[in-house]
């Protein structure tokens, strides 16, 4: 099969690889029809995630058609069109039984501090991902769902991570009616999180980024106010001014380890890999929240320590909530919202790129060229 | 908008009052599709955090995936997980370093992660070298997707973006291993040549 392959930091290419095989009775093999590149893939692409091996195929956001099933699979058949959550999970361990699918204990031999994710290095289990023609899907009876007839392919694709994660992020912000909510980052996660905050009853939503085209999307798609952090001297002070010196009731970090805005932090983490992630956005969240407020961290950070301003969080009595999103738990309610017309997830897709051009797709998304917000990868474009 | 401060001379936070919102719930409901649909926490799928989940699993402990050869695992696991990835098994010098990191240090140790990061760099160097013995050597031009610059590069300028400042040095920082590799190779060749001479 043809598959995206990691060759080293900032270098990827398409290679011919052996087809994946059924390795466990509850595995399925899925033929990928659409995949996406995510902000999380950039942490791998930039070489920030420990145990990212050369030859690894990325891609945790994909939909496709069931090509083959293992002997114990009961809920799926060959030919079914499925969406696959980015989490790999067993459905029966201590964590899965309690709905914490992203924290499954039975699927990641390499680490206990994180669950398993498709195409996301060996630190999350060593599974090749879906930016390829075929992919191995473990626990086929637990993870994937058949895509409802009425749901568009690209909307289904965005359910596998971005939309579900952002919706989850807004829930962790514990928003009650009339709360002021700041969202750091206007990528797919931030845009949907802003949108979701309204569903929870937010009274004001302010999105913070520096990319004009994304801030524009925050105003139109997410109905939010915006701050361009490059056009103010001091973001935290601006956040205070905009809330009558109180600070925000809730702040959602939808940036993560690649955060910009402070050269030292950015270089020591994103470039020289001396921190598990640049905590600029997280620190802005901590300082921009009101005392007793809630921080929801959706932005991803690596397992190495980062210089987070913990004292401020303590002294302000903040609640910090975070996790990888348990995607499948979000689906029933999200499908209702899409049906009601509250979301059209694919509105943020900006680029559709053949798998063969994967290197250009990564550069485009990584350097945020051409107004790129969400690139979709098409494996069978030929 | 005339701020509470302008109206009263002091921000409301210095009293018990919450700053007023620019829009009423009715206005928000009219302006934003779905506003308040999940006001009740009971409608939020991840509330409460832990639930008794129906997952479709028809096993208590999943049956174990057959092992073919060595599978490294975190020391913090009590056993090899029933299912595991088989994407890129340990190999080469990077494999030696990774095996050591897994066997010697728990995830709680910085050494565990720093060794794994170091092994990643070794892995890349090994593959770059090895690729020169194949029909498809690594090609920094095509693999960095730099051609996207030609098509779309100018779109990032003139917007005051702070990421552009380091984007200029990114290739240097990330190209450094290549340069270091070339120097090391030159040094090794000189040594061999000197010994031979
Ligand atoms: N927890 C989860 O389950 C989960 C799932 C998916 C993605 N994520 C993470 O969410 C984050 C966002 O993902 P995405 O796909 O939207 O990525 P993205 O790269 O498209 O978006 C990140 C945005 O943050 C902006 N930004 C950079 N520094 C900033 C700062 N200091 N303040 C405000 N904005 C800043 C960037 O300009 C960019 O627009 C990533 O870290 C990703 O790994 C987490
Ligand atoms: Zn993702
Ligand atoms: Zn589990």
Coordinates of C-alpha atoms and ligand atoms in Angstrom, one line a residue:
Chain A
X1 CA 0.0 0.0 0.0
X2 CA 0.9 3.7 -0.3
X3 CA 1.5 5.4 3.1
X4 CA 2.8 8.6 4.5
X5 CA 6.1 7.9 6.3
X6 CA 8.1 10.0 8.8
X7 CA 11.8 10.4 7.8
X8 CA 13.0 12.9 10.5
X9 CA 12.0 16.3 11.9
X10 CA 10.3 18.3 9.1
X11 CA 10.7 15.5 6.6
X12 CA 8.0 13.1 5.4
X13 CA 7.3 11.2 2.2
X14 CA 5.1 8.6 0.7
X15 CA 6.4 5.0 0.5
X16 CA 5.2 1.6 -0.6
X17 CA 4.7 -0.4 2.6
X18 CA 3.4 -3.9 3.3
X19 CA -0.4 -4.0 3.9
X20 CA -1.4 -4.2 7.5
X21 CA -2.6 -7.6 8.8
X22 CA -5.1 -8.8 11.3
X23 CA -3.0 -9.3 14.4
X24 CA -5.7 -9.9 17.0
X25 CA -9.1 -11.6 16.6
X26 CA -10.9 -8.3 17.2
X27 CA -8.9 -6.3 14.6
X28 CA -10.3 -4.9 11.4
X29 CA -8.4 -3.6 8.4
X30 CA -9.9 -0.4 7.0
X31 CA -9.4 1.1 3.6
X32 CA -9.0 4.8 4.2
X33 CA -11.2 7.1 2.1
X34 CA -10.4 10.4 3.8
X35 CA -7.8 11.4 6.4
X36 CA -6.8 14.7 8.0
X37 CA -3.7 16.3 9.3
X38 CA -4.2 17.7 12.9
X39 CA -2.3 20.2 15.0
X40 CA -1.2 17.2 17.1
X41 CA 0.6 15.8 14.1
X42 CA 2.8 18.8 14.1
X43 CA 4.3 17.8 17.4
X44 CA 5.5 14.6 15.8
X45 CA 6.5 16.3 12.5
X46 CA 8.7 18.7 14.5
X47 CA 10.3 15.9 16.3
X48 CA 9.0 16.9 19.8
X49 CA 7.4 13.6 20.8
X50 CA 9.8 11.0 22.3
X51 CA 9.9 7.7 20.5
X52 CA 8.8 8.8 17.1
X53 CA 10.5 6.2 14.9
X54 CA 11.6 6.7 11.3
X55 CA 9.1 4.8 9.1
X56 CA 6.1 5.6 11.3
X57 CA 2.9 6.4 9.4
X58 CA 1.0 9.3 11.1
X59 CA -2.7 10.0 11.0
X60 CA -5.3 9.6 13.8
X61 CA -8.2 11.3 12.0
X62 CA -9.7 9.0 9.3
X63 CA -12.8 7.4 7.9
X64 CA -12.9 4.4 5.5
X65 CA -14.4 1.1 4.4
X66 CA -14.0 -2.1 6.3
X67 CA -11.8 -4.4 4.2
X68 CA -11.3 -7.4 6.5
X69 CA -12.4 -8.4 10.0
X70 CA -10.8 -10.7 12.6
X71 CA -12.5 -13.9 13.8
X72 CA -14.2 -12.4 16.9
X73 CA -15.6 -9.2 15.3
X74 CA -19.4 -9.1 15.7
X75 CA -20.4 -5.5 15.1
X76 CA -18.8 -4.7 11.8
X77 CA -18.9 -6.3 8.3
X78 CA -16.7 -6.0 5.3
X79 CA -18.0 -3.1 3.2
X80 CA -19.2 -1.0 6.2
X81 CA -18.4 2.6 6.0
X82 CA -16.9 3.7 9.3
X83 CA -15.6 6.6 11.3
X84 CA -12.8 5.7 13.7
X85 CA -12.1 7.6 16.9
X86 CA -8.5 8.7 17.3
X87 CA -8.3 6.7 20.5
X88 CA -7.5 3.0 20.4
X89 CA -9.4 1.4 23.4
X90 CA -10.4 -2.0 24.7
X91 CA -13.8 -1.2 26.2
X92 CA -13.3 -3.3 29.3
X93 CA -10.4 -2.2 31.4
X94 CA -10.7 -0.1 34.6
X95 CA -10.7 3.1 32.6
X96 CA -12.9 2.1 29.7
X97 CA -15.5 0.7 32.0
X98 CA -15.8 4.2 33.5
X99 CA -16.0 6.0 30.2
X100 CA -12.3 7.2 30.2
X101 CA -11.6 5.7 26.7
X102 CA -8.6 7.9 26.0
X103 CA -7.0 6.5 29.1
X104 CA -7.4 2.8 28.2
X105 CA -4.8 0.6 30.0
X106 CA -4.9 -2.4 27.7
X107 CA -3.5 -0.9 24.4
X108 CA -0.3 1.0 25.1
X109 CA 2.6 -1.2 26.1
X110 CA 5.0 1.7 25.9
X111 CA 3.5 4.0 28.5
X112 CA 1.0 4.1 31.3
X113 CA 0.9 7.9 31.3
X114 CA -1.1 8.1 28.0
X115 CA -3.5 5.8 26.2
X116 CA -3.1 4.7 22.6
X117 CA -3.6 6.8 19.5
X118 CA -3.3 5.8 15.8
X119 CA -0.2 7.0 14.1
X120 CA 1.1 8.9 17.1
X121 CA 4.6 7.5 17.8
X122 CA 5.5 4.6 20.1
X123 CA 4.9 6.7 23.1
X124 CA 1.2 6.2 22.4
X125 CA 1.5 2.5 21.5
X126 CA 3.3 2.1 18.2
X127 CA 0.4 1.8 15.9
X128 CA 0.7 3.0 12.3
X129 CA -1.9 5.6 11.4
X130 CA -4.5 6.5 8.7
X131 CA -2.6 8.8 6.4
X132 CA -2.3 5.7 4.2
X133 CA -4.4 3.5 2.0
X134 CA -5.0 0.9 4.7
X135 CA -4.9 0.8 8.5
X136 CA -5.1 -1.8 11.2
X137 CA -8.0 -0.9 13.6
X138 CA -7.8 -2.8 16.9
X139 CA -11.0 -3.5 18.9
X140 CA -13.2 -3.2 15.9
X141 CA -16.3 -4.0 18.1
X142 CA -15.5 -1.1 20.4
X143 CA -13.9 1.9 18.5
X144 CA -15.4 2.5 15.1
X145 CA -19.1 3.4 14.3
X146 CA -20.9 3.0 11.0
X147 CA -21.4 6.5 9.5
X148 CA -25.1 7.4 9.3
X149 CA -26.4 7.9 5.8
X150 CA -27.3 11.5 6.3
X151 CA -23.8 12.5 7.5
X152 CA -21.3 13.9 4.9
X153 CA -17.9 12.2 4.6
X154 CA -16.0 15.3 5.7
X155 CA -18.3 15.9 8.6
X156 CA -17.7 12.3 9.7
X157 CA -14.0 12.8 9.3
X158 CA -14.0 15.8 11.7
X159 CA -15.9 13.8 14.3
X160 CA -12.9 11.5 14.7
X161 CA -11.0 14.2 16.6
X162 CA -11.2 17.9 16.0
X163 CA -14.9 18.5 16.6
X164 CA -15.2 15.9 19.4
X165 CA -12.1 17.3 21.2
X166 CA -13.2 20.9 21.0
X167 CA -16.7 20.0 22.3
X168 CA -15.1 18.0 25.1
X169 CA -12.8 21.0 25.9
X170 CA -15.8 23.3 26.3
X171 CA -17.4 20.8 28.7
X172 CA -14.2 20.6 30.8
X173 CA -14.4 24.4 31.1
X174 CA -17.5 23.9 33.2
X175 CA -19.3 26.8 31.7
X176 CA -22.5 28.0 33.3
X177 CA -24.9 30.5 31.9
X178 CA -23.4 33.9 31.2
X179 CA -19.8 32.9 31.8
X180 CA -17.0 34.8 30.0
X181 CA -14.9 32.3 28.0
X182 CA -11.5 32.9 26.4
X183 CA -10.2 30.5 23.8
X184 CA -6.5 30.5 23.1
X185 CA -5.8 29.3 19.5
X186 CA -8.0 29.6 16.5
X187 CA -7.1 26.4 14.8
X188 CA -9.7 23.7 14.3
X189 CA -9.8 22.9 18.0
X190 CA -10.1 26.5 19.1
X191 CA -12.8 27.4 16.5
X192 CA -15.0 24.5 17.4
X193 CA -14.4 25.0 21.1
X194 CA -15.6 28.6 20.8
X195 CA -18.6 27.4 18.9
X196 CA -19.3 24.7 21.6
X197 CA -18.9 27.3 24.5
X198 CA -22.1 29.0 23.2
X199 CA -24.0 25.7 23.4
X200 CA -23.0 25.5 27.1
X201 CA -24.5 29.0 27.6
X202 CA -21.5 31.2 27.5
X203 CA -22.2 34.9 27.8
X204 CA -19.1 36.1 25.9
X205 CA -16.5 34.2 23.9
X206 CA -13.2 35.8 23.0
X207 CA -10.8 33.9 20.7
X208 CA -7.0 34.8 20.8
X209 CA -4.5 34.0 18.0
X210 CA -2.3 35.9 15.7
X211 CA -3.3 34.6 12.2
X212 CA -5.7 37.1 10.7
X213 CA -7.5 34.5 8.5
X214 CA -8.2 32.3 11.5
X215 CA -9.4 35.2 13.6
X216 CA -11.7 36.1 10.8
X217 CA -13.1 32.6 11.0
X218 CA -13.5 33.0 14.7
X219 CA -15.7 36.0 14.1
X220 CA -17.8 34.5 11.3
X221 CA -17.9 30.7 11.9
X222 CA -17.6 30.9 15.7
X223 CA -19.5 34.2 16.3
X224 CA -16.8 35.2 18.8
X225 CA -14.9 38.4 19.6
X226 CA -11.2 38.3 18.9
X227 CA -7.8 39.5 20.1
X228 CA -4.7 39.4 17.9
X229 CA -2.0 38.8 20.4
X230 CA 0.5 40.3 18.1
X231 CA -1.3 43.6 18.1
X232 CA -1.4 44.1 21.8
X233 CA 1.6 44.7 24.1
X234 CA 0.5 42.3 26.8
X235 CA -2.1 39.7 26.2
X236 CA -2.8 39.0 29.8
X237 CA -3.4 42.6 30.6
X238 CA -5.6 42.9 27.5
X239 CA -7.6 39.9 28.8
X240 CA -8.0 41.7 32.2
X241 CA -9.1 44.9 30.5
X242 CA -11.7 43.2 28.4
X243 CA -13.3 41.7 31.5
X244 CA -13.4 44.8 33.7
X245 CA -10.2 43.7 35.5
X246 CA -11.8 40.4 36.7
X247 CA -10.3 37.9 34.2
X248 CA -12.2 35.2 32.3
X249 CA -14.5 32.7 34.1
X250 CA -13.1 30.0 31.9
X251 CA -10.1 29.7 29.5
X252 CA -9.6 27.0 27.0
X253 CA -6.0 26.3 25.8
X254 CA -6.4 25.1 22.2
X255 CA -2.7 25.7 21.4
X256 CA -0.5 23.3 23.1
X257 CA 3.2 22.6 22.8
X258 CA 3.9 24.6 19.6
X259 CA 2.8 27.9 21.2
X260 CA 4.3 31.1 19.8
X261 CA 4.6 34.5 21.4
X262 CA 7.7 34.2 23.5
X263 CA 10.9 33.4 21.6
X264 CA 12.8 31.8 24.6
X265 CA 10.0 29.4 25.5
X266 CA 9.3 28.6 21.9
X267 CA 13.0 27.9 21.1
X268 CA 13.7 25.8 24.2
X269 CA 10.7 23.6 23.5
X270 CA 9.5 23.5 19.9
X271 CA 13.0 23.9 18.5
X272 CA 15.6 22.5 20.9
X273 CA 13.3 20.0 22.6
X274 CA 14.4 20.9 26.1
X275 CA 10.8 21.2 27.4
X276 CA 7.8 19.0 26.9
X277 CA 6.1 21.9 25.2
X278 CA 6.2 25.6 25.1
X279 CA 3.7 26.6 27.9
X280 CA 3.2 30.2 26.7
X281 CA -0.5 29.7 26.0
X282 CA -1.1 27.7 29.2
X283 CA 0.6 30.5 31.2
X284 CA -1.6 33.1 29.5
X285 CA -4.6 31.0 30.4
X286 CA -3.5 30.8 34.0
X287 CA -2.8 34.5 34.2
X288 CA -5.8 35.6 32.2
X289 CA -8.4 33.6 34.1
X290 CA -10.3 35.1 37.1
X291 CA -9.5 33.8 40.6
X292 CA -11.5 30.6 41.2
X293 CA -11.9 30.2 37.4
X294 CA -11.5 27.1 35.3
X295 CA -8.8 26.2 32.7
X296 CA -9.5 23.5 30.2
X297 CA -6.4 22.3 28.5
X298 CA -6.9 20.7 25.1
X299 CA -3.6 21.7 23.7
X300 CA -1.2 18.7 23.8
X301 CA 2.0 18.7 25.7
X302 CA 4.8 16.0 25.7
X303 CA 5.9 13.9 28.6
X304 CA 8.9 16.0 29.5
X305 CA 8.4 18.8 32.0
X306 CA 7.4 22.3 30.9
X307 CA 7.8 25.6 32.9
X308 CA 4.2 26.1 33.8
X309 CA 3.3 29.0 36.3
X310 CA 1.9 26.7 38.9
X311 CA 2.2 29.1 41.7
X312 CA -0.3 31.5 40.0
X313 CA -2.7 28.6 39.4
X314 CA -2.5 27.7 43.1
X315 CA -2.8 31.2 44.5
X316 CA -5.7 32.0 42.3
X317 CA -7.5 28.8 43.3
X318 CA -7.9 27.7 39.7
X319 CA -9.4 24.4 38.6
X320 CA -7.3 22.8 35.9
X321 CA -9.1 20.2 33.8
X322 CA -7.6 18.3 30.8
X323 CA -7.4 15.0 29.0
X324 CA -7.1 13.5 25.6
X325 CA -10.7 13.4 24.4
X326 CA -12.7 10.2 24.8
X327 CA -14.0 10.7 21.3
X328 CA -16.7 8.1 21.1
X329 CA -18.5 9.4 24.2
X330 CA -19.1 12.7 22.4
X331 CA -20.7 11.2 19.3
X332 CA -24.4 10.6 20.1
X333 CA -24.9 14.2 21.4
X334 CA -22.7 15.7 18.7
X335 CA -24.7 13.9 16.0
X336 CA -27.9 15.5 17.5
X337 CA -26.3 18.9 17.3
X338 CA -25.2 18.5 13.7
X339 CA -28.7 17.3 12.8
X340 CA -30.2 20.3 14.5
X341 CA -27.9 22.5 12.3
X342 CA -25.8 23.8 15.2
X343 CA -22.6 22.7 13.5
X344 CA -21.4 22.2 10.0
X345 CA -18.0 20.7 10.9
X346 CA -16.6 20.7 7.3
X347 CA -17.0 24.5 7.2
X348 CA -13.4 24.8 8.4
X349 CA -11.8 22.5 5.8
X350 CA -9.6 24.7 3.6
X351 CA -7.4 22.2 1.6
X352 CA -7.9 18.8 0.0
X353 CA -4.6 17.2 -1.0
X354 CA -3.7 13.9 -2.6
X355 CA -1.7 11.5 -0.4
X356 CA 1.1 11.6 -2.9
X357 CA 1.7 15.3 -2.0
X358 CA 1.9 14.7 1.7
X359 CA 5.2 16.5 2.2
X360 CA 3.8 19.7 0.8
X361 CA 0.6 19.3 2.8
X362 CA 2.6 19.1 6.0
X363 CA 4.7 22.1 5.2
X364 CA 1.6 24.1 4.2
X365 CA -0.2 23.3 7.5
X366 CA 2.9 23.6 9.7
X367 CA 3.9 27.0 8.3
X368 CA 0.2 28.0 8.1
X369 CA 0.5 29.1 4.4
X370 CA -2.3 30.0 2.1
X371 CA -4.8 30.5 4.9
X372 CA -4.7 26.8 5.7
X373 CA -6.9 25.8 8.7
X374 CA -7.7 22.1 8.1
X375 CA -6.2 20.0 5.3
X376 CA -7.9 16.8 4.2
X377 CA -5.8 14.0 2.7
X378 CA -7.2 11.9 -0.1
X379 CA -5.5 8.5 -0.4
X380 CA -7.1 7.4 -3.7
X381 CA -6.9 10.6 -5.5
X382 CA -5.5 9.1 -8.7
Chain B
X1 CA -19.4 50.3 24.4
X2 CA -19.6 52.4 27.5
X3 CA -17.9 50.3 30.2
X4 CA -19.1 50.0 33.8
X5 CA -16.0 51.8 34.8
X6 CA -17.1 54.9 32.8
X7 CA -20.5 54.7 34.3
X8 CA -19.5 54.3 38.0
X9 CA -15.9 55.4 38.2
X10 CA -14.7 52.0 39.4
X11 CA -14.7 48.5 37.9
X12 CA -17.4 46.3 39.4
X13 CA -14.9 43.7 40.5
X14 CA -14.1 45.9 43.5
X15 CA -17.7 45.4 44.6
X16 CA -19.6 42.2 44.8
X17 CA -21.0 42.7 41.3
X18 CA -20.2 40.6 38.2
X19 CA -19.4 42.8 35.2
X20 CA -22.5 43.1 33.0
X21 CA -22.6 41.2 29.7
X22 CA -23.1 43.0 26.4
X23 CA -25.9 40.7 25.3
X24 CA -28.9 39.1 27.1
X25 CA -29.6 35.4 26.8
X26 CA -32.5 36.1 24.4
X27 CA -30.2 38.1 22.1
X28 CA -27.6 35.3 22.2
X29 CA -30.2 32.7 21.5
X30 CA -31.4 34.7 18.5
X31 CA -27.9 35.3 17.2
X32 CA -26.1 32.0 17.7
X33 CA -27.5 28.6 16.5
X34 CA -27.8 26.2 19.4
X35 CA -27.0 28.8 22.1
X36 CA -27.7 27.1 25.5
X37 CA -28.6 23.7 24.0
X38 CA -26.3 22.1 26.6
X39 CA -26.9 24.5 29.5
X40 CA -27.9 21.5 31.6
X41 CA -24.8 19.6 32.6
X42 CA -26.8 16.4 32.3
X43 CA -26.8 16.9 28.5
X44 CA -23.0 17.1 28.4
X45 CA -21.6 13.7 27.4
X46 CA -18.5 14.0 29.6
X47 CA -20.5 14.9 32.7
X48 CA -19.9 13.5 35.1
X49 CA -16.3 12.5 34.4
X50 CA -16.8 8.8 35.2
X51 CA -19.9 6.8 34.1
X52 CA -20.8 3.1 33.8
X53 CA -20.0 2.8 30.1
X54 CA -21.6 0.5 27.5
X55 CA -18.7 -0.1 25.0
X56 CA -19.6 -3.1 22.9
X57 CA -16.7 -5.1 24.5
X58 CA -17.7 -8.8 24.8
X59 CA -14.8 -9.8 27.0
X60 CA -13.5 -9.0 30.5
X61 CA -9.8 -9.2 29.7
X62 CA -9.2 -9.1 26.0
X63 CA -7.5 -12.2 24.6
X64 CA -3.8 -11.6 24.1
X65 CA -2.4 -10.6 20.8
X66 CA 0.3 -13.2 19.7
X67 CA 3.8 -12.0 20.3
X68 CA 6.4 -12.3 17.6
X69 CA 9.8 -11.4 19.0
X70 CA 10.7 -8.9 21.6
X71 CA 8.1 -6.2 22.6
X72 CA 9.5 -3.4 24.8
X73 CA 7.2 -2.1 27.5
X74 CA 7.0 0.5 30.2
X75 CA 8.3 -0.7 33.6
X76 CA 5.2 0.8 35.1
X77 CA 3.0 -1.9 33.4
X78 CA 2.4 -5.0 35.4
X79 CA 2.3 -7.1 32.2
X80 CA 2.5 -6.7 28.5
X81 CA -0.8 -5.2 27.4
X82 CA -3.2 -7.7 25.6
X83 CA -3.0 -5.6 22.5
X84 CA 0.0 -3.6 21.3
X85 CA 1.3 -1.8 18.2
X86 CA 3.8 -3.5 15.9
X87 CA 4.6 -0.7 13.6
X88 CA 8.4 -0.2 13.9
X89 CA 10.1 -2.8 16.1
X90 CA 13.4 -1.9 17.8
X91 CA 16.4 -2.1 15.5
X92 CA 19.9 -0.8 15.1
X93 CA 21.7 1.5 17.5
X94 CA 18.6 3.5 18.2
X95 CA 17.0 0.2 19.2
X96 CA 19.7 -0.4 21.8
X97 CA 19.2 3.0 23.3
X98 CA 15.4 2.7 23.3
X99 CA 15.6 -0.8 24.9
X100 CA 17.8 0.6 27.6
X101 CA 15.4 3.5 28.2
X102 CA 12.5 1.1 28.6
X103 CA 14.3 -1.4 30.8
X104 CA 16.1 1.0 33.0
X105 CA 13.9 4.0 33.7
X106 CA 10.2 4.3 34.6
X107 CA 8.1 7.1 32.9
X108 CA 8.6 9.1 36.1
X109 CA 12.3 9.6 35.2
X110 CA 13.4 12.4 32.9
X111 CA 16.2 10.1 31.8
X112 CA 13.6 7.8 30.2
X113 CA 12.2 10.5 27.9
X114 CA 15.5 12.2 27.2
X115 CA 17.1 8.8 26.2
X116 CA 14.1 8.2 23.9
X117 CA 14.5 11.6 22.3
X118 CA 18.2 11.0 21.8
X119 CA 17.4 7.6 20.3
X120 CA 15.1 9.4 17.9
X121 CA 18.0 11.5 16.6
X122 CA 20.2 8.4 16.3
X123 CA 17.4 6.7 14.4
X124 CA 17.2 9.6 11.9
X125 CA 20.9 9.6 11.4
X126 CA 20.9 5.8 10.8
X127 CA 18.2 6.0 8.3
X128 CA 19.7 8.9 6.4
X129 CA 22.9 6.9 6.1
X130 CA 21.1 3.7 5.2
X131 CA 19.0 5.5 2.6
X132 CA 22.1 6.3 0.6
X133 CA 22.5 2.6 -0.1
X134 CA 19.0 2.4 -1.5
X135 CA 17.4 3.6 -4.8
X136 CA 15.6 6.3 -2.9
X137 CA 18.1 8.3 -0.7
X138 CA 16.6 10.9 1.6
X139 CA 15.9 14.1 -0.3
X140 CA 15.6 17.2 1.9
X141 CA 14.0 19.2 -0.9
X142 CA 11.0 16.9 -1.6
X143 CA 10.7 15.6 1.9
X144 CA 10.4 19.0 3.6
X145 CA 7.6 19.9 1.1
X146 CA 9.4 23.2 0.5
X147 CA 7.8 23.4 -2.9
X148 CA 4.6 24.6 -1.1
X149 CA 6.6 27.8 -0.4
X150 CA 6.8 28.4 -4.1
X151 CA 3.1 27.9 -4.5
X152 CA 1.9 29.7 -1.3
X153 CA 4.9 31.1 0.5
X154 CA 4.2 34.8 0.1
X155 CA 0.8 34.4 1.8
X156 CA 2.3 34.6 5.3
X157 CA 4.0 38.0 5.0
X158 CA 2.7 41.4 5.8
X159 CA 0.5 40.2 8.6
X160 CA 2.9 40.8 11.5
X161 CA 3.0 37.1 12.4
X162 CA 5.5 36.3 15.2
X163 CA 6.1 32.8 14.0
X164 CA 7.8 34.1 10.9
X165 CA 10.8 35.2 13.0
X166 CA 11.8 31.7 14.0
X167 CA 10.6 30.1 10.8
X168 CA 13.7 31.6 9.3
X169 CA 15.9 29.8 11.7
X170 CA 13.9 26.6 11.8
X171 CA 15.7 25.0 8.8
X172 CA 19.1 25.9 10.4
X173 CA 18.2 24.3 13.8
X174 CA 16.7 21.3 12.1
X175 CA 19.4 21.1 9.4
X176 CA 22.1 21.1 12.1
X177 CA 22.1 17.3 12.4
X178 CA 22.8 17.0 8.7
X179 CA 25.7 19.4 8.9
X180 CA 27.0 17.6 12.0
X181 CA 26.6 14.3 10.2
X182 CA 28.6 15.5 7.2
X183 CA 31.4 16.9 9.4
X184 CA 31.5 13.6 11.4
X185 CA 31.7 11.6 8.2
X186 CA 34.5 13.9 6.9
X187 CA 36.4 13.5 10.1
X188 CA 36.0 9.7 10.0
X189 CA 37.2 9.5 6.5
X190 CA 40.2 11.7 7.3
X191 CA 41.1 9.4 10.2
X192 CA 40.8 6.3 8.1
X193 CA 42.9 8.0 5.4
X194 CA 45.6 9.0 7.9
X195 CA 45.8 5.5 9.3
X196 CA 46.0 4.0 5.9
X197 CA 48.7 6.6 5.0
Ligands
LIG1 N1 -6.6 16.8 23.9 C1 -6.9 16.2 22.8 O1 -7.6 15.2 22.7 C2 -6.5 16.8 21.5 C3 -7.0 16.4 20.3 C4 -6.7 17.1 19.1 C5 -5.8 18.1 19.2 N2 -5.2 18.5 20.4 C6 -4.3 19.6 20.5 O2 -5.0 20.8 20.3 C7 -4.0 21.8 19.9 C8 -4.7 22.6 18.7 O3 -4.9 21.7 17.6 P1 -5.3 22.3 16.2 O4 -5.5 21.2 15.2 O5 -6.3 23.4 16.3 O6 -3.8 23.0 15.8 P2 -3.4 24.3 15.0 O7 -1.9 24.2 14.9 O8 -4.1 24.3 13.7 O9 -3.8 25.5 15.8 C9 -3.1 26.1 16.9 C10 -3.3 27.6 16.8 O10 -2.7 28.2 17.9 C11 -2.2 29.5 17.5 N3 -1.2 29.9 18.5 C12 0.1 29.7 18.6 N4 0.6 30.2 19.7 C13 -0.4 30.8 20.4 C14 -0.5 31.6 21.6 N5 0.5 31.8 22.4 N6 -1.8 32.0 21.9 C15 -2.8 31.8 21.2 N7 -2.8 31.1 20.0 C16 -1.6 30.7 19.6 C17 -1.6 29.2 16.2 O11 -1.4 30.4 15.4 C18 -2.7 28.3 15.6 O12 -3.7 29.0 14.9 C19 -2.8 21.0 19.5 O13 -1.9 21.1 20.6 C20 -3.2 19.6 19.4 O14 -2.2 18.7 19.7 C21 -5.6 17.8 21.5
LIG2 ZN1 -6.0 15.2 15.9
LIG3 ZN1 -9.5 -0.1 28.0

